[in-house]
CSV table of C-alpha atoms in Angstrom, one decimal:
chain,number,residue,atom,x,y,z
S,226,UNK,CA,-35.7,62.8,-3.2
S,227,UNK,CA,-33.2,60.1,-3.1
S,228,UNK,CA,-33.6,57.4,-0.5
S,229,UNK,CA,-30.5,56.1,0.8
S,230,UNK,CA,-31.1,52.6,2.8
S,231,UNK,CA,-29.9,52.8,6.5
S,232,UNK,CA,-28.6,49.3,7.7
S,233,UNK,CA,-25.8,48.1,9.4
S,234,UNK,CA,-23.6,48.0,6.7
S,235,UNK,CA,-23.0,51.6,5.4
S,236,UNK,CA,-20.5,53.9,4.4
S,237,UNK,CA,-23.3,56.4,4.2
S,238,UNK,CA,-21.7,59.5,5.2
S,239,UNK,CA,-19.5,59.7,1.8
S,240,UNK,CA,-22.6,58.9,0.0
S,241,UNK,CA,-24.9,61.8,1.0
S,242,UNK,CA,-21.9,64.0,0.8
S,243,UNK,CA,-21.4,62.9,-2.8
S,244,UNK,CA,-25.3,63.9,-3.5
S,245,UNK,CA,-24.7,67.1,-2.0
S,246,UNK,CA,-21.8,68.0,-4.3
S,247,UNK,CA,-24.4,67.3,-6.9
S,248,UNK,CA,-26.9,69.4,-5.4
S,249,UNK,CA,-29.2,66.4,-4.7
S,250,UNK,CA,-31.1,66.1,-1.6
S,251,UNK,CA,-31.2,62.7,0.5
S,252,UNK,CA,-32.6,60.9,3.3
S,253,UNK,CA,-31.2,58.1,5.0
S,254,UNK,CA,-33.8,55.7,6.2
S,255,UNK,CA,-35.2,52.2,6.9
S,256,UNK,CA,-38.8,53.1,6.5
S,257,UNK,CA,-40.4,50.9,3.8
S,258,UNK,CA,-42.8,53.7,3.4
S,259,UNK,CA,-40.3,56.7,2.6
S,260,UNK,CA,-38.1,54.2,0.6
S,261,UNK,CA,-41.2,53.0,-1.6
S,262,UNK,CA,-42.3,56.7,-2.1
S,263,UNK,CA,-38.6,57.9,-3.2
S,264,UNK,CA,-37.9,59.1,-6.7
S,265,UNK,CA,-34.4,56.9,-6.6
S,266,UNK,CA,-33.1,54.6,-4.1
S,267,UNK,CA,-29.4,54.0,-3.1
S,268,UNK,CA,-28.2,50.8,-1.2
S,269,UNK,CA,-24.8,51.8,-0.1
S,270,UNK,CA,-22.6,48.9,1.6
S,271,UNK,CA,-19.5,48.1,3.3
S,272,UNK,CA,-18.9,45.0,5.1
S,273,UNK,CA,-19.5,41.4,5.6
S,274,UNK,CA,-22.4,39.9,3.4
S,275,UNK,CA,-23.6,37.0,6.0
S,276,UNK,CA,-23.7,39.7,8.5
S,277,UNK,CA,-25.6,42.2,6.8
S,278,UNK,CA,-27.9,39.7,5.5
S,279,UNK,CA,-28.8,38.1,8.8
S,280,UNK,CA,-29.4,41.8,9.8
S,281,UNK,CA,-31.8,42.4,6.8
S,282,UNK,CA,-33.8,39.2,7.2
S,283,UNK,CA,-34.8,40.8,10.6
S,284,UNK,CA,-36.4,44.0,8.9
S,285,UNK,CA,-39.2,44.5,6.2
S,286,UNK,CA,-36.3,46.0,4.0
S,287,UNK,CA,-36.0,42.8,1.6
S,288,UNK,CA,-39.4,42.7,0.4
S,289,UNK,CA,-39.3,46.5,0.4
S,290,UNK,CA,-36.2,46.2,-2.1
S,291,UNK,CA,-37.7,43.7,-4.2
S,292,UNK,CA,-41.1,45.9,-4.6
S,293,UNK,CA,-39.4,48.9,-6.2
S,294,UNK,CA,-40.0,50.2,-9.4
S,295,UNK,CA,-38.1,53.3,-9.5
S,296,UNK,CA,-34.1,53.5,-10.4
S,297,UNK,CA,-32.0,51.6,-7.8
S,298,UNK,CA,-28.3,51.7,-7.5
S,299,UNK,CA,-26.7,49.3,-5.4
S,300,UNK,CA,-22.9,49.8,-4.4
S,301,UNK,CA,-20.3,47.5,-3.5
S,302,UNK,CA,-21.8,45.3,-0.8
S,303,UNK,CA,-25.0,46.8,-1.7
S,304,UNK,CA,-24.6,45.2,-5.5
S,305,UNK,CA,-23.3,41.9,-4.1
S,306,UNK,CA,-26.5,41.5,-1.4
S,307,UNK,CA,-29.0,41.7,-4.7
S,308,UNK,CA,-27.2,39.1,-6.1
S,309,UNK,CA,-28.6,35.3,-5.5
S,310,UNK,CA,-26.1,34.2,-2.8
S,311,UNK,CA,-22.4,34.7,-1.9
S,312,UNK,CA,-19.3,32.6,-1.3
S,313,UNK,CA,-18.8,34.9,1.8
S,314,UNK,CA,-19.6,32.6,4.5
S,315,UNK,CA,-21.9,30.8,2.2
S,316,UNK,CA,-25.0,32.8,2.4
S,317,UNK,CA,-28.0,33.3,0.2
S,318,UNK,CA,-28.7,36.8,-0.7
S,319,UNK,CA,-31.8,38.8,-1.6
S,320,UNK,CA,-31.7,37.5,-5.3
S,321,UNK,CA,-33.0,40.5,-7.3
S,322,UNK,CA,-30.5,39.5,-9.7
S,323,UNK,CA,-29.6,35.8,-10.5
S,324,UNK,CA,-26.0,35.4,-10.4
S,325,UNK,CA,-23.4,34.7,-8.0
S,326,UNK,CA,-20.9,36.4,-5.7
S,327,UNK,CA,-17.6,34.6,-5.7
S,328,UNK,CA,-14.1,34.6,-4.0
S,329,UNK,CA,-11.3,35.9,-5.5
S,330,UNK,CA,-8.6,33.2,-6.5
S,331,UNK,CA,-6.0,33.5,-3.4
S,332,UNK,CA,-3.6,31.4,-5.3
S,333,UNK,CA,-3.3,33.9,-8.5
S,334,UNK,CA,-0.7,36.2,-6.9
S,335,UNK,CA,-2.5,39.5,-6.9
S,336,UNK,CA,-3.1,41.0,-3.5
S,337,UNK,CA,-6.6,40.7,-1.9
S,338,UNK,CA,-8.8,42.4,-0.8
S,339,UNK,CA,-8.9,44.1,-4.3
S,340,UNK,CA,-7.9,47.9,-3.2
S,341,UNK,CA,-7.4,51.1,-5.3
S,342,UNK,CA,-8.4,52.7,-8.8
S,343,UNK,CA,-8.7,50.2,-11.5
S,344,UNK,CA,-10.5,50.4,-15.2
S,345,UNK,CA,-13.8,49.4,-16.2
S,346,UNK,CA,-14.3,48.5,-19.6
S,347,UNK,CA,-17.3,47.2,-21.8
S,348,UNK,CA,-19.3,49.9,-20.6
S,349,UNK,CA,-23.2,49.5,-21.5
S,350,UNK,CA,-26.6,51.4,-20.8
S,351,UNK,CA,-27.1,55.3,-19.8
S,352,UNK,CA,-25.5,54.7,-16.6
S,353,UNK,CA,-22.0,55.0,-18.2
S,354,UNK,CA,-23.2,57.6,-20.5
S,355,UNK,CA,-20.3,60.0,-21.5
S,356,UNK,CA,-17.8,57.9,-19.7
S,357,UNK,CA,-14.9,56.6,-21.4
S,358,UNK,CA,-13.8,53.2,-22.0
S,359,UNK,CA,-11.4,52.2,-19.3
S,360,UNK,CA,-11.7,55.0,-16.9
S,361,UNK,CA,-10.5,54.4,-13.6
S,362,UNK,CA,-12.7,54.0,-10.3
S,363,UNK,CA,-12.0,53.1,-6.8
S,364,UNK,CA,-12.8,49.5,-5.7
S,365,UNK,CA,-12.4,48.0,-2.1
S,366,UNK,CA,-13.6,44.3,-2.1
S,367,UNK,CA,-12.6,40.7,-1.8
S,368,UNK,CA,-15.4,39.1,-3.4
S,369,UNK,CA,-16.9,39.5,-7.0
S,370,UNK,CA,-20.0,39.3,-9.1
S,371,UNK,CA,-19.5,36.9,-12.0
S,372,UNK,CA,-19.8,37.9,-15.3
S,373,UNK,CA,-23.5,37.3,-16.8
S,374,UNK,CA,-26.1,38.7,-19.1
S,375,UNK,CA,-26.6,41.4,-16.6
S,376,UNK,CA,-23.2,42.7,-16.8
S,377,UNK,CA,-23.1,46.2,-17.9
S,378,UNK,CA,-19.3,46.9,-17.0
S,379,UNK,CA,-16.4,44.7,-16.4
S,380,UNK,CA,-13.0,45.0,-14.4
S,381,UNK,CA,-10.2,42.5,-14.3
S,382,UNK,CA,-8.5,41.1,-11.1
S,383,UNK,CA,-6.7,38.1,-10.0
S,384,UNK,CA,-6.9,36.8,-13.7
S,385,UNK,CA,-10.8,36.9,-13.9
S,386,UNK,CA,-13.1,39.3,-15.9
S,387,UNK,CA,-15.9,40.1,-13.6
S,388,UNK,CA,-18.8,42.3,-13.1
S,389,UNK,CA,-17.9,46.2,-12.0
S,390,UNK,CA,-21.8,46.9,-12.8
S,391,UNK,CA,-24.7,44.9,-13.5
S,392,UNK,CA,-28.5,46.0,-14.5
S,393,UNK,CA,-31.7,44.2,-14.5
S,394,UNK,CA,-34.9,46.6,-15.3
S,395,UNK,CA,-34.7,49.4,-12.7
S,396,UNK,CA,-32.1,47.7,-10.8
S,397,UNK,CA,-28.4,48.9,-11.4
S,398,UNK,CA,-25.2,47.9,-9.2
S,399,UNK,CA,-21.7,49.0,-9.0
S,400,UNK,CA,-18.8,47.2,-7.5
S,401,UNK,CA,-16.8,50.5,-7.4
S,402,UNK,CA,-17.7,53.2,-5.2
S,403,UNK,CA,-18.6,56.1,-7.4
S,404,UNK,CA,-19.0,58.5,-4.7
S,405,UNK,CA,-15.0,58.0,-4.1
S,406,UNK,CA,-14.0,57.9,-7.5
S,407,UNK,CA,-13.5,61.5,-8.3
S,408,UNK,CA,-14.9,63.3,-11.6
S,409,UNK,CA,-15.9,59.8,-13.1
S,410,UNK,CA,-17.4,58.6,-9.9
S,411,UNK,CA,-19.6,62.0,-9.7
S,412,UNK,CA,-20.5,61.6,-13.4
S,413,UNK,CA,-21.7,58.0,-12.9
S,414,UNK,CA,-24.1,59.0,-10.2
S,415,UNK,CA,-25.3,62.2,-12.4
S,416,UNK,CA,-26.3,59.6,-14.8
S,417,UNK,CA,-27.9,57.4,-12.3
S,418,UNK,CA,-29.7,60.3,-11.1
S,419,UNK,CA,-30.9,61.2,-14.7
S,420,UNK,CA,-32.1,57.6,-15.4
S,421,UNK,CA,-35.8,57.3,-16.3
S,422,UNK,CA,-36.5,61.0,-15.9
S,423,UNK,CA,-38.8,62.6,-18.2
W,153,UNK,CA,-5.0,47.4,-14.5
W,154,UNK,CA,-5.1,48.3,-11.1
W,155,UNK,CA,-2.9,51.4,-10.7
W,156,UNK,CA,0.0,52.2,-8.2
W,157,UNK,CA,-1.5,55.0,-5.7
W,158,UNK,CA,0.1,58.3,-5.1
W,159,UNK,CA,-0.9,59.4,-1.5
W,160,UNK,CA,-0.1,62.9,-0.3
W,161,UNK,CA,0.1,63.1,3.6
W,162,UNK,CA,-1.2,66.0,5.4
W,163,UNK,CA,0.1,65.7,8.9
W,164,UNK,CA,-2.1,68.0,10.9
W,165,UNK,CA,-2.0,69.8,14.2
W,166,UNK,CA,-4.7,72.2,15.1
W,167,UNK,CA,-6.1,72.1,11.4
W,168,UNK,CA,-3.0,73.4,9.9
W,169,UNK,CA,-0.5,70.9,7.8
W,170,UNK,CA,2.5,70.7,9.2
W,171,UNK,CA,6.0,68.6,8.4
W,172,UNK,CA,8.5,67.2,10.6
W,173,UNK,CA,12.0,66.5,9.6
W,174,UNK,CA,12.7,63.0,11.2
W,175,UNK,CA,10.1,63.6,13.4
W,176,UNK,CA,10.8,67.2,14.9
W,177,UNK,CA,11.4,70.6,13.6
W,178,UNK,CA,7.8,71.2,12.6
W,179,UNK,CA,7.5,73.3,9.6
W,180,UNK,CA,3.8,74.8,8.8
W,181,UNK,CA,2.8,74.1,5.2
W,182,UNK,CA,-0.8,75.5,5.1
W,183,UNK,CA,-4.6,74.9,5.6
W,184,UNK,CA,-5.7,71.2,5.6
W,185,UNK,CA,-8.9,71.2,3.9
W,186,UNK,CA,-7.5,73.6,1.2
W,187,UNK,CA,-4.7,71.3,0.5
W,188,UNK,CA,-7.0,68.1,0.3
W,189,UNK,CA,-8.9,69.8,-2.7
W,190,UNK,CA,-6.2,70.9,-4.5
W,191,UNK,CA,-4.5,67.6,-3.9
W,192,UNK,CA,-7.5,65.8,-5.0
W,193,UNK,CA,-8.4,68.1,-8.2
W,194,UNK,CA,-4.5,67.6,-9.2
W,195,UNK,CA,-4.8,63.7,-9.2
W,196,UNK,CA,-4.0,62.8,-5.9
W,197,UNK,CA,-5.4,59.2,-5.6
W,198,UNK,CA,-6.2,59.0,-2.0
W,199,UNK,CA,-5.0,61.1,1.1
W,200,UNK,CA,-3.8,60.5,4.8
W,201,UNK,CA,-4.2,62.7,7.4
W,202,UNK,CA,-2.1,62.1,10.4
W,203,UNK,CA,-3.0,64.3,13.8
W,204,UNK,CA,0.8,63.7,14.6
W,205,UNK,CA,0.5,65.3,18.0
W,206,UNK,CA,-2.6,63.5,19.2
W,207,UNK,CA,-0.7,60.4,21.0
W,208,UNK,CA,1.5,62.8,22.5
W,209,UNK,CA,-0.9,64.9,24.0
W,210,UNK,CA,-3.5,62.3,24.5
W,211,UNK,CA,-5.8,64.4,22.5
W,212,UNK,CA,-8.5,62.6,19.9
W,213,UNK,CA,-8.3,63.5,16.2
W,214,UNK,CA,-10.2,66.6,15.2
W,215,UNK,CA,-13.8,65.3,14.0
W,216,UNK,CA,-14.6,68.7,12.8
W,217,UNK,CA,-11.5,68.6,10.3
W,218,UNK,CA,-12.8,65.0,8.9
W,219,UNK,CA,-16.0,66.5,8.5
W,220,UNK,CA,-14.9,69.1,6.1
W,221,UNK,CA,-12.6,67.0,4.2
W,222,UNK,CA,-15.3,64.7,3.6
W,223,UNK,CA,-17.5,67.2,2.2
W,224,UNK,CA,-14.7,68.9,0.0
W,225,UNK,CA,-13.2,65.7,-1.5
W,226,UNK,CA,-14.6,62.9,-3.6
W,227,UNK,CA,-11.4,60.5,-3.4
W,228,UNK,CA,-10.8,58.2,-0.5
W,229,UNK,CA,-9.1,59.6,3.0
W,230,UNK,CA,-7.6,57.9,6.1
W,231,UNK,CA,-7.3,59.6,9.3
W,232,UNK,CA,-5.1,58.5,11.9
W,233,UNK,CA,-3.4,60.0,15.2
W,234,UNK,CA,-4.5,59.0,18.9
W,235,UNK,CA,-6.9,56.3,17.6
W,236,UNK,CA,-7.4,53.9,20.6
W,237,UNK,CA,-10.8,52.6,20.5
W,238,UNK,CA,-13.7,51.2,18.6
W,239,UNK,CA,-15.6,54.5,19.4
W,240,UNK,CA,-12.8,56.4,18.3
W,241,UNK,CA,-13.0,54.4,15.0
W,242,UNK,CA,-17.0,54.9,14.8
W,243,UNK,CA,-16.5,58.6,15.3
W,244,UNK,CA,-14.2,59.1,12.1
W,245,UNK,CA,-15.9,56.8,10.1
W,246,UNK,CA,-19.4,58.3,10.7
W,247,UNK,CA,-18.1,61.7,10.0
W,248,UNK,CA,-17.0,60.7,6.7
W,249,UNK,CA,-13.5,59.2,6.8
W,250,UNK,CA,-13.0,56.1,4.6
W,251,UNK,CA,-10.1,54.5,6.5
W,252,UNK,CA,-8.6,54.8,9.8
W,253,UNK,CA,-4.9,54.2,10.7
W,254,UNK,CA,-3.8,52.8,14.1
W,255,UNK,CA,-0.1,52.8,15.3
W,256,UNK,CA,1.0,52.6,19.2
W,257,UNK,CA,-2.1,50.7,20.0
W,258,UNK,CA,-1.4,47.7,17.5
W,259,UNK,CA,1.5,47.4,19.7
W,260,UNK,CA,0.0,47.9,22.8
W,261,UNK,CA,-3.2,45.8,22.2
W,262,UNK,CA,-2.8,44.0,19.0
W,263,UNK,CA,-6.3,42.4,19.5
W,264,UNK,CA,-7.8,45.8,18.6
W,265,UNK,CA,-6.7,45.1,15.0
W,266,UNK,CA,-9.3,42.1,15.0
W,267,UNK,CA,-12.0,43.7,16.9
W,268,UNK,CA,-11.8,46.9,14.5
W,269,UNK,CA,-11.8,44.5,11.3
W,270,UNK,CA,-14.8,42.6,12.8
W,271,UNK,CA,-16.7,45.6,13.8
W,272,UNK,CA,-15.9,48.0,10.7
W,273,UNK,CA,-14.4,45.5,7.9
W,274,UNK,CA,-10.9,45.1,7.1
W,275,UNK,CA,-11.0,47.3,4.3
W,276,UNK,CA,-10.8,50.4,6.8
W,277,UNK,CA,-8.2,49.6,9.1
W,278,UNK,CA,-4.8,50.6,8.2
W,279,UNK,CA,-1.8,49.8,10.3
W,280,UNK,CA,1.0,52.5,10.4
W,281,UNK,CA,4.0,50.7,11.2
W,282,UNK,CA,7.2,52.9,12.0
W,283,UNK,CA,10.4,51.1,11.5
W,284,UNK,CA,14.0,51.9,11.9
W,285,UNK,CA,17.3,49.9,11.3
W,286,UNK,CA,18.7,47.9,14.1
W,287,UNK,CA,21.2,45.4,13.4
W,288,UNK,CA,20.4,43.4,16.3
W,289,UNK,CA,17.3,42.2,14.1
W,290,UNK,CA,19.4,41.3,11.4
W,291,UNK,CA,18.8,37.7,10.6
W,292,UNK,CA,20.2,35.3,7.6
W,293,UNK,CA,22.3,38.1,6.0
W,294,UNK,CA,19.2,40.4,5.7
W,295,UNK,CA,19.0,43.6,7.5
W,296,UNK,CA,16.8,43.9,10.4
W,297,UNK,CA,14.2,46.7,11.2
W,298,UNK,CA,12.6,47.3,14.8
W,299,UNK,CA,8.9,48.7,15.0
W,300,UNK,CA,8.6,52.2,17.2
W,301,UNK,CA,5.6,53.8,18.4
W,302,UNK,CA,4.6,56.9,19.8
W,303,UNK,CA,5.6,59.2,16.9
W,304,UNK,CA,9.0,57.3,16.7
W,305,UNK,CA,10.3,58.0,20.1
W,306,UNK,CA,9.6,54.6,21.6
W,307,UNK,CA,11.3,51.2,20.6
W,308,UNK,CA,9.3,48.2,21.2
W,309,UNK,CA,11.7,45.3,20.4
W,310,UNK,CA,9.5,43.8,17.9
W,311,UNK,CA,10.9,42.9,14.4
W,312,UNK,CA,9.4,44.8,11.5
W,313,UNK,CA,8.9,41.9,9.2
W,314,UNK,CA,7.4,39.6,12.0
W,315,UNK,CA,4.9,42.3,13.1
W,316,UNK,CA,3.8,43.3,9.6
W,317,UNK,CA,2.8,39.6,9.1
W,318,UNK,CA,1.2,39.4,12.7
W,319,UNK,CA,-1.0,42.9,12.1
W,320,UNK,CA,-1.9,41.3,8.4
W,321,UNK,CA,-3.1,38.0,10.1
W,322,UNK,CA,-5.3,39.8,12.6
W,323,UNK,CA,-7.2,41.6,9.6
W,324,UNK,CA,-5.2,44.6,8.9
W,325,UNK,CA,-6.6,45.7,5.5
W,326,UNK,CA,-3.4,47.6,4.5
W,327,UNK,CA,0.0,48.5,6.1
W,328,UNK,CA,1.3,52.0,6.0
W,329,UNK,CA,5.2,51.5,6.3
W,330,UNK,CA,7.3,54.6,7.2
W,331,UNK,CA,11.0,54.1,7.4
W,332,UNK,CA,12.2,56.7,9.9
W,333,UNK,CA,15.7,56.3,8.8
W,334,UNK,CA,14.7,57.8,5.1
W,335,UNK,CA,11.8,60.1,6.8
W,336,UNK,CA,12.7,63.5,6.0
W,337,UNK,CA,16.1,62.9,4.1
W,338,UNK,CA,14.6,63.0,0.3
W,339,UNK,CA,17.4,60.4,-0.4
W,340,UNK,CA,14.6,57.8,-1.5
W,341,UNK,CA,12.2,55.1,0.1
W,342,UNK,CA,14.0,52.2,2.1
W,343,UNK,CA,13.2,49.8,-0.9
W,344,UNK,CA,14.8,46.3,0.7
W,345,UNK,CA,12.8,46.3,3.7
W,346,UNK,CA,9.5,47.8,1.8
W,347,UNK,CA,9.8,45.0,-0.9
W,348,UNK,CA,10.3,42.2,1.9
W,349,UNK,CA,7.3,43.4,4.0
W,350,UNK,CA,5.3,43.7,0.7
W,351,UNK,CA,6.2,39.9,-0.6
W,352,UNK,CA,5.4,38.7,3.2
W,353,UNK,CA,1.8,39.6,3.3
W,354,UNK,CA,-1.2,39.7,0.8
W,355,UNK,CA,-2.5,43.1,1.7
W,356,UNK,CA,-1.1,46.4,-0.2
W,357,UNK,CA,1.8,48.3,1.6
W,358,UNK,CA,1.9,51.7,1.3
W,359,UNK,CA,5.5,53.0,1.4
W,360,UNK,CA,6.4,56.2,3.3
W,361,UNK,CA,9.4,58.2,4.2
W,362,UNK,CA,12.1,59.4,1.7
W,363,UNK,CA,10.6,60.6,-1.6
W,364,UNK,CA,12.9,63.5,-2.9
W,365,UNK,CA,12.0,63.2,-6.6
W,366,UNK,CA,10.1,61.4,-9.1
W,367,UNK,CA,12.6,58.6,-9.8
W,368,UNK,CA,12.2,57.5,-6.1
W,369,UNK,CA,8.8,56.7,-6.8
W,370,UNK,CA,9.5,54.6,-9.8
W,371,UNK,CA,12.0,52.7,-7.8
W,372,UNK,CA,9.5,52.1,-4.8
W,373,UNK,CA,6.8,50.8,-7.3
W,374,UNK,CA,9.6,48.5,-8.7
W,375,UNK,CA,12.2,47.3,-6.8
W,376,UNK,CA,10.1,48.1,-3.3
W,377,UNK,CA,7.0,46.2,-4.7
W,378,UNK,CA,5.0,48.6,-3.0
W,379,UNK,CA,1.4,49.3,-4.1
W,380,UNK,CA,1.2,53.0,-3.1
W,381,UNK,CA,3.6,55.7,-2.1
W,382,UNK,CA,2.8,58.4,0.1
W,383,UNK,CA,4.9,61.6,0.7
W,384,UNK,CA,4.4,65.0,2.0
W,385,UNK,CA,6.8,67.9,1.8
W,386,UNK,CA,7.7,67.4,-1.7
W,387,UNK,CA,3.9,67.8,-2.6
W,388,UNK,CA,3.3,70.3,-0.1
W,389,UNK,CA,6.1,72.8,-1.1
W,390,UNK,CA,5.6,72.3,-4.9
W,391,UNK,CA,9.2,70.3,-5.7
W,392,UNK,CA,7.1,67.5,-7.6
W,393,UNK,CA,3.8,68.2,-9.2
W,394,UNK,CA,1.4,65.3,-9.1
W,395,UNK,CA,0.2,65.3,-12.5
W,396,UNK,CA,3.8,65.4,-13.8
W,397,UNK,CA,4.8,62.6,-11.4
W,398,UNK,CA,2.2,60.6,-13.0
W,399,UNK,CA,2.6,61.5,-16.4
W,400,UNK,CA,6.5,60.3,-15.5
W,401,UNK,CA,5.5,56.9,-14.1
W,402,UNK,CA,3.4,56.3,-17.0
W,403,UNK,CA,6.1,56.7,-19.5
W,404,UNK,CA,7.8,54.2,-17.3
W,405,UNK,CA,5.4,51.7,-17.9
W,406,UNK,CA,4.0,51.8,-14.6
W,407,UNK,CA,0.2,51.8,-13.9
W,408,UNK,CA,-1.3,55.0,-12.6
W,409,UNK,CA,-4.5,56.6,-13.0
W,410,UNK,CA,-4.0,59.7,-15.4
C-alpha cells in the first residue's frame, strides 16, 4: 500500500490516477499511523511553500515524515518542503535534506515559472533505472533546489544547473511531475515502487 | 532545454469534440476521451478542453469528462468554459484537471484572477484571451487588437496588450491567446500580436488560431515568440500528424519533446 500524504497543497488526484494506471493501490491520508505503516510514502504538492509549512506545523505530519524508514518520494513542492529552507517568503522547511530552495534569477530572461517539458541529465540511482539521459519530463515551478551532494538528476533553466531530483537514504524527491510526464514519468514512478523491494 | 509545446485543443459539447469555423458552424469531430488518449500517445505535450457552449448556456463544464480524461492520460490538461467561481475551479482540479482556463470572467471581474492564484496557485490559472484586430486601437504604428468575450461575441473595448499585462500582473500562470481573425482560416497564426504579447509578459503564451500546416508552427515559435501552440481541426481531421510535426520542428532547430 502506498500512502499519499494529504495536506493543503496537493494535486493528489493525478498521483492517484498515475498509481492506478500502474495497478498500485494507494490511500490518501494524514493519519500518522497509516503513513508509518505504509510500504511507501508519496508527498505530492503544488502551491506556495510558506503556506504549506504553516499548515504542516499545526499537524503531526512533520515528525511523522522525519521518522519514516520506507521509500519516500516528494514531488514538486513536496521536494522543496523536505529541504532546509526556501526563499519563497523566506520560510524554514522540514529539513530532511540539508540543501536550500532558491528563486530563479528573474533578470536572466527565461520566463518564470518554468513551465513545460525539459530534459533531465546526470541521472543516478535506481529511481532512474532504464531512463535515457536527456529524457523530457514536465515541470511547473518558480523556485528550485540547488545542486548538492544529494543531487541525482539535474535540469538547466534560467542559466542554472539545479536539482531535478535529490536523494538521501530512503528519501527521494523530484522537482518535475512524474504523474504528468507520459511514459518516462510512469517508468520513474514504477522504479520508485521497486526501490528496496525484496 | 525547455521544449516548445504542441497542444491539441478539444472543443467539447456534450462529451463530443466539435470544431467551429470562426466560432460558428460546428462540425462533429469525435469522442473526447478517445481523442485525448490518441493525442497523448502520439506525443501531444498537453491538451486543452474547452466546453464552448458553457458560457452561452450558463452551464458548468462537465465534471465526468474531466474525471475520465484524468484517468486515461498522463500528460497535463487544461479545462475551460463557463468557469466563474473558486468553487468551479476547485471541482475541476479535484477531479483531475491540472489547469483551468478563464475567459469572460477575467474581464467582468479581474480580481478573480488574484483570488484563484492565491487559492490554487498561479500555475493552474490560464487566462484565455480572444482578440480581434481593431484599428481604433492602433498606436505608435502598431496594429491594435481588442479583447472579446462570450465565445467571441462581445467586444470589451479593452486593448489586447494592456489587458495581457494586467492579467499577468494579477497572477495568471499562462496566457492562451486566440486570434479571432485567424481562427479557422488555416492561413497561419497572427505572428505580430503573439510576439508582442509574449514579449510583454514573463509567463508562457500559448498561440491559438490559424494553424494550417507545419510551417505555421515553425513561424509562431520563431517570429511569433510563442511558448506553445494550440490547434484543433488540423489535428482532429488528420491533416497534420503530431509526430511528423515534431520531427519537422526538430529538423528546424526548434526544441521539442520527441
